[in-house]
XYZ file of C-alpha atoms in Angstrom:
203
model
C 46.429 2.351 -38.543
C 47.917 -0.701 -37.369
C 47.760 -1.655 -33.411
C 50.215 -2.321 -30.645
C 49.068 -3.758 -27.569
C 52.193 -3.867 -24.786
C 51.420 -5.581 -21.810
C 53.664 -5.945 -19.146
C 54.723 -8.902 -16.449
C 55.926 -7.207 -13.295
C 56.649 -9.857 -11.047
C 59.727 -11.739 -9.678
C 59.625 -14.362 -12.519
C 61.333 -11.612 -14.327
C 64.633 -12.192 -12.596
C 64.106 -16.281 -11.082
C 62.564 -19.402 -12.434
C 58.400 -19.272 -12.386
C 57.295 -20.886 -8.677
C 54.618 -23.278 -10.532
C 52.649 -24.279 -13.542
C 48.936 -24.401 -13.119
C 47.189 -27.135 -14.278
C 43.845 -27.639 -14.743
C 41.071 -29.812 -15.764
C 39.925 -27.644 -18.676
C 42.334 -28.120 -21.074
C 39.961 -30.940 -22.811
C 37.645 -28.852 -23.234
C 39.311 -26.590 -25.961
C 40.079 -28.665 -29.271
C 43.971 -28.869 -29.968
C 43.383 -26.404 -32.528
C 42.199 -23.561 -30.225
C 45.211 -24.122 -28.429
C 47.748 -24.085 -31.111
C 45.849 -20.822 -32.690
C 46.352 -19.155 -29.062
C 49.813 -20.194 -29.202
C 51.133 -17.252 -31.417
C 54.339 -16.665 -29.164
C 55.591 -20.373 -29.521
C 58.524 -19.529 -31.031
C 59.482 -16.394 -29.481
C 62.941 -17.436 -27.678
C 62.512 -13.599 -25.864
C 59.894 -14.551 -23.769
C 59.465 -16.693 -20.494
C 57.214 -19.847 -20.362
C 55.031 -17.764 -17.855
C 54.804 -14.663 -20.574
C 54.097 -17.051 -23.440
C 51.118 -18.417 -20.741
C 49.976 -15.197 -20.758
C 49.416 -14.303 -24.523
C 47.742 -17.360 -24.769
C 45.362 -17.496 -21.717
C 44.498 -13.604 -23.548
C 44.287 -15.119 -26.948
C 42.171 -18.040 -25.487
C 39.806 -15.315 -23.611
C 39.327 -13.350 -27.288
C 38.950 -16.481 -29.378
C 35.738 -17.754 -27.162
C 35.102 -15.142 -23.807
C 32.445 -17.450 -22.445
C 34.013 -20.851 -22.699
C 37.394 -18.918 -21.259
C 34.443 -17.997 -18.079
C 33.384 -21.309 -17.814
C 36.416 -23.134 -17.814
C 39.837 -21.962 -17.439
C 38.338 -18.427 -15.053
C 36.276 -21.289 -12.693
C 39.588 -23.378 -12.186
C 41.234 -20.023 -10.986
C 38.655 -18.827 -8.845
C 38.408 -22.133 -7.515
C 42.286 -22.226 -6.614
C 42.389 -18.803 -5.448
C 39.281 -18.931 -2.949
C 41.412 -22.337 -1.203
C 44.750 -20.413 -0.955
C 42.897 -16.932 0.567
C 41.483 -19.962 3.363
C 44.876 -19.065 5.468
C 43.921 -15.662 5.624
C 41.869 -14.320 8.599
C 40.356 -11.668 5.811
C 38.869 -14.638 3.647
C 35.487 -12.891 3.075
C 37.228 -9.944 2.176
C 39.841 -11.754 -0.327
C 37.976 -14.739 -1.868
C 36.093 -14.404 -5.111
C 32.293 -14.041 -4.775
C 29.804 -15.355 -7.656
C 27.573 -11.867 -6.315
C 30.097 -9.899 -6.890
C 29.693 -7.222 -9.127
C 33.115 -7.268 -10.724
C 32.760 -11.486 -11.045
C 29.023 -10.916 -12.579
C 30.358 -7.677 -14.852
C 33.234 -10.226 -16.390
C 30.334 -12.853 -16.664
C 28.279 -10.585 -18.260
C 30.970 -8.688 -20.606
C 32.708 -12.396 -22.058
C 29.444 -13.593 -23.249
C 29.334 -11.749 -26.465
C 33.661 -12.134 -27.094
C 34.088 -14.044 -29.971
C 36.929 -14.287 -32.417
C 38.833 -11.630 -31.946
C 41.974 -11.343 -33.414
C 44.797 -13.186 -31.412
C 47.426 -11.002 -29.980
C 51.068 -11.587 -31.569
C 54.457 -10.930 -29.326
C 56.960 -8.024 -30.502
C 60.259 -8.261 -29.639
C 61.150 -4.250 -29.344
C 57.830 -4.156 -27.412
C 58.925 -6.929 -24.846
C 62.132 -4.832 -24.275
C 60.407 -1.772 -23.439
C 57.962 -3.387 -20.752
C 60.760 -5.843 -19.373
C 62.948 -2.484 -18.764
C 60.324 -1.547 -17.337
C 59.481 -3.749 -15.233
C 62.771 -3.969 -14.181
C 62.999 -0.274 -13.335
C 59.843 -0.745 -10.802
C 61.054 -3.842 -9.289
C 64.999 -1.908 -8.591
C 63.530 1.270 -7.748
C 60.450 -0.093 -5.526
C 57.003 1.253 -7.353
C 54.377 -0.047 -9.358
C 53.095 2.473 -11.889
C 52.695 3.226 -15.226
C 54.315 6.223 -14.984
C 58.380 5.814 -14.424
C 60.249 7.511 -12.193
C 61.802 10.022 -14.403
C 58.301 11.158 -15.454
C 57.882 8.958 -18.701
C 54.659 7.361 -19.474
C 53.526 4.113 -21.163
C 53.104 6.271 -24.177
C 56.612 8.099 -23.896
C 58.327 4.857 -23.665
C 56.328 2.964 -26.609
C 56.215 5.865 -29.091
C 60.021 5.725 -29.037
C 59.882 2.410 -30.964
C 56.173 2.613 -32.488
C 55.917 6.639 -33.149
C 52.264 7.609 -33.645
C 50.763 4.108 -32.839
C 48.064 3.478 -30.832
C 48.813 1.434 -27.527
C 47.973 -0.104 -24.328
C 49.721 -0.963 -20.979
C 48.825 -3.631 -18.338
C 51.006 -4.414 -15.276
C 50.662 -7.739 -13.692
C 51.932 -8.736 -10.364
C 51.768 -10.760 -7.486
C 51.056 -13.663 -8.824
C 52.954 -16.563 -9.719
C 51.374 -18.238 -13.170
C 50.439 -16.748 -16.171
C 47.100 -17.667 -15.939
C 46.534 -16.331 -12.481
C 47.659 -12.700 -13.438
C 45.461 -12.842 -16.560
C 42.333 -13.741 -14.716
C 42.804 -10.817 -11.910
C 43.167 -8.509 -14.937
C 40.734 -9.664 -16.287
C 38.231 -9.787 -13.092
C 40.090 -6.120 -12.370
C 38.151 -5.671 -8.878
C 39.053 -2.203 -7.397
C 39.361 -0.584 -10.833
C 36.376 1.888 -11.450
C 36.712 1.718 -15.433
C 37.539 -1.806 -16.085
C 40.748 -0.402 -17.707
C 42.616 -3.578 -17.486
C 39.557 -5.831 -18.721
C 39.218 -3.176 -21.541
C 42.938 -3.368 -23.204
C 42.697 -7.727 -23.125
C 39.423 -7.380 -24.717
C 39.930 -4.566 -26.737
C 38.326 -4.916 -30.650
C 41.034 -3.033 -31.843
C 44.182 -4.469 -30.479
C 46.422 -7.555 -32.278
């Protein structure tokens, strides 16, 4: 049975322009064809620059988890631990090396390796921008809409019988930023986020 993986980008960059591009000091570090190989939504004209970002910071993270750690994941925590600075909560908000959820991540992108790359789908970026647009007009974040649909209701309609997954991203203005808190998922219990980007199944 063939796999669907639907993830979905819940923030204003939706509706207005992205706020900035991240750039970092890693990019060397991955050979040019890493990068085009991650690249598998290039051409689709459906997507944002921010969404194509995010397929292939995920693509990136399944081709080699540990470089991803050590490169791209530092320059994020690095950024995010100056920015939380402003905040009278710093120690509660900044990214520690002992915590569990940054050690788990550590621990868990050592052995990914060469998994396949995700691909964009069209029908599939519908679904999640409608979505996305429904939460954003209607005030909620879940994966459950309003009118009691699930993830699953609203995929199955294009991809009956297929097995699928479901990741909401917000609050963040790059692609690479919402990948990495997904990916770090601190709060979650099960990882559940972590689990669909690094799922062996998905492509």
């Amino acid at each position: 049975m063939s796999m669907i993986n639907l993830f979905i980008v819940f923030t204003l960059n939706l509706l207005f322009p992205p706020l900035e591009t991240v750039k970092t000091s890693y990019e060397t570090s991955w050979t040019k064809e890493e990068l085009r190989n991650a690249n598998t939504a290039g051409d689709a004209k459906y997507l944002t620059g921010e969404e194509k970002d995010m397929i292939i910071y995920m693509n990136l993270v399944r081709m080699d988890g540990e470089k991803f750690f050590n490169t791209y994941f530092q320059d994020f925590v690095e950024r995010h631990n100056k920015k939380m600075l402003n905040y009278s909560n710093y120690n509660e908000m900044k990214i520690s090396k002992t915590d569990k959820y940054y050690k788990s991540l550590e621990k868990d992108l050592k052995d990914v390796k060469e998994l396949p790359a995700f691909w964009p789908d069209e029908a599939m970026t519908w679904v999640a921008k409608q979505h996305a647009k429904d939460m954003n007009t209607r005030n909620y974040a879940a994966h459950t809409s309003k009118d009691g649909r699930t993830a699953g209701d609203r995929i199955n309609k294009m991809y009956p019988r297929k097995a699928s997954g479901e990741n909401l991203a917000f609050g963040y203005a790059s692609g690479l930023d919402n990948i990495c808190m997904l990916l770090l998922d601190r709060g979650v219990a099960n990882l559940g986020h972590r689990k669909i980007i690094l799922d062996t199944d998905y492509k």
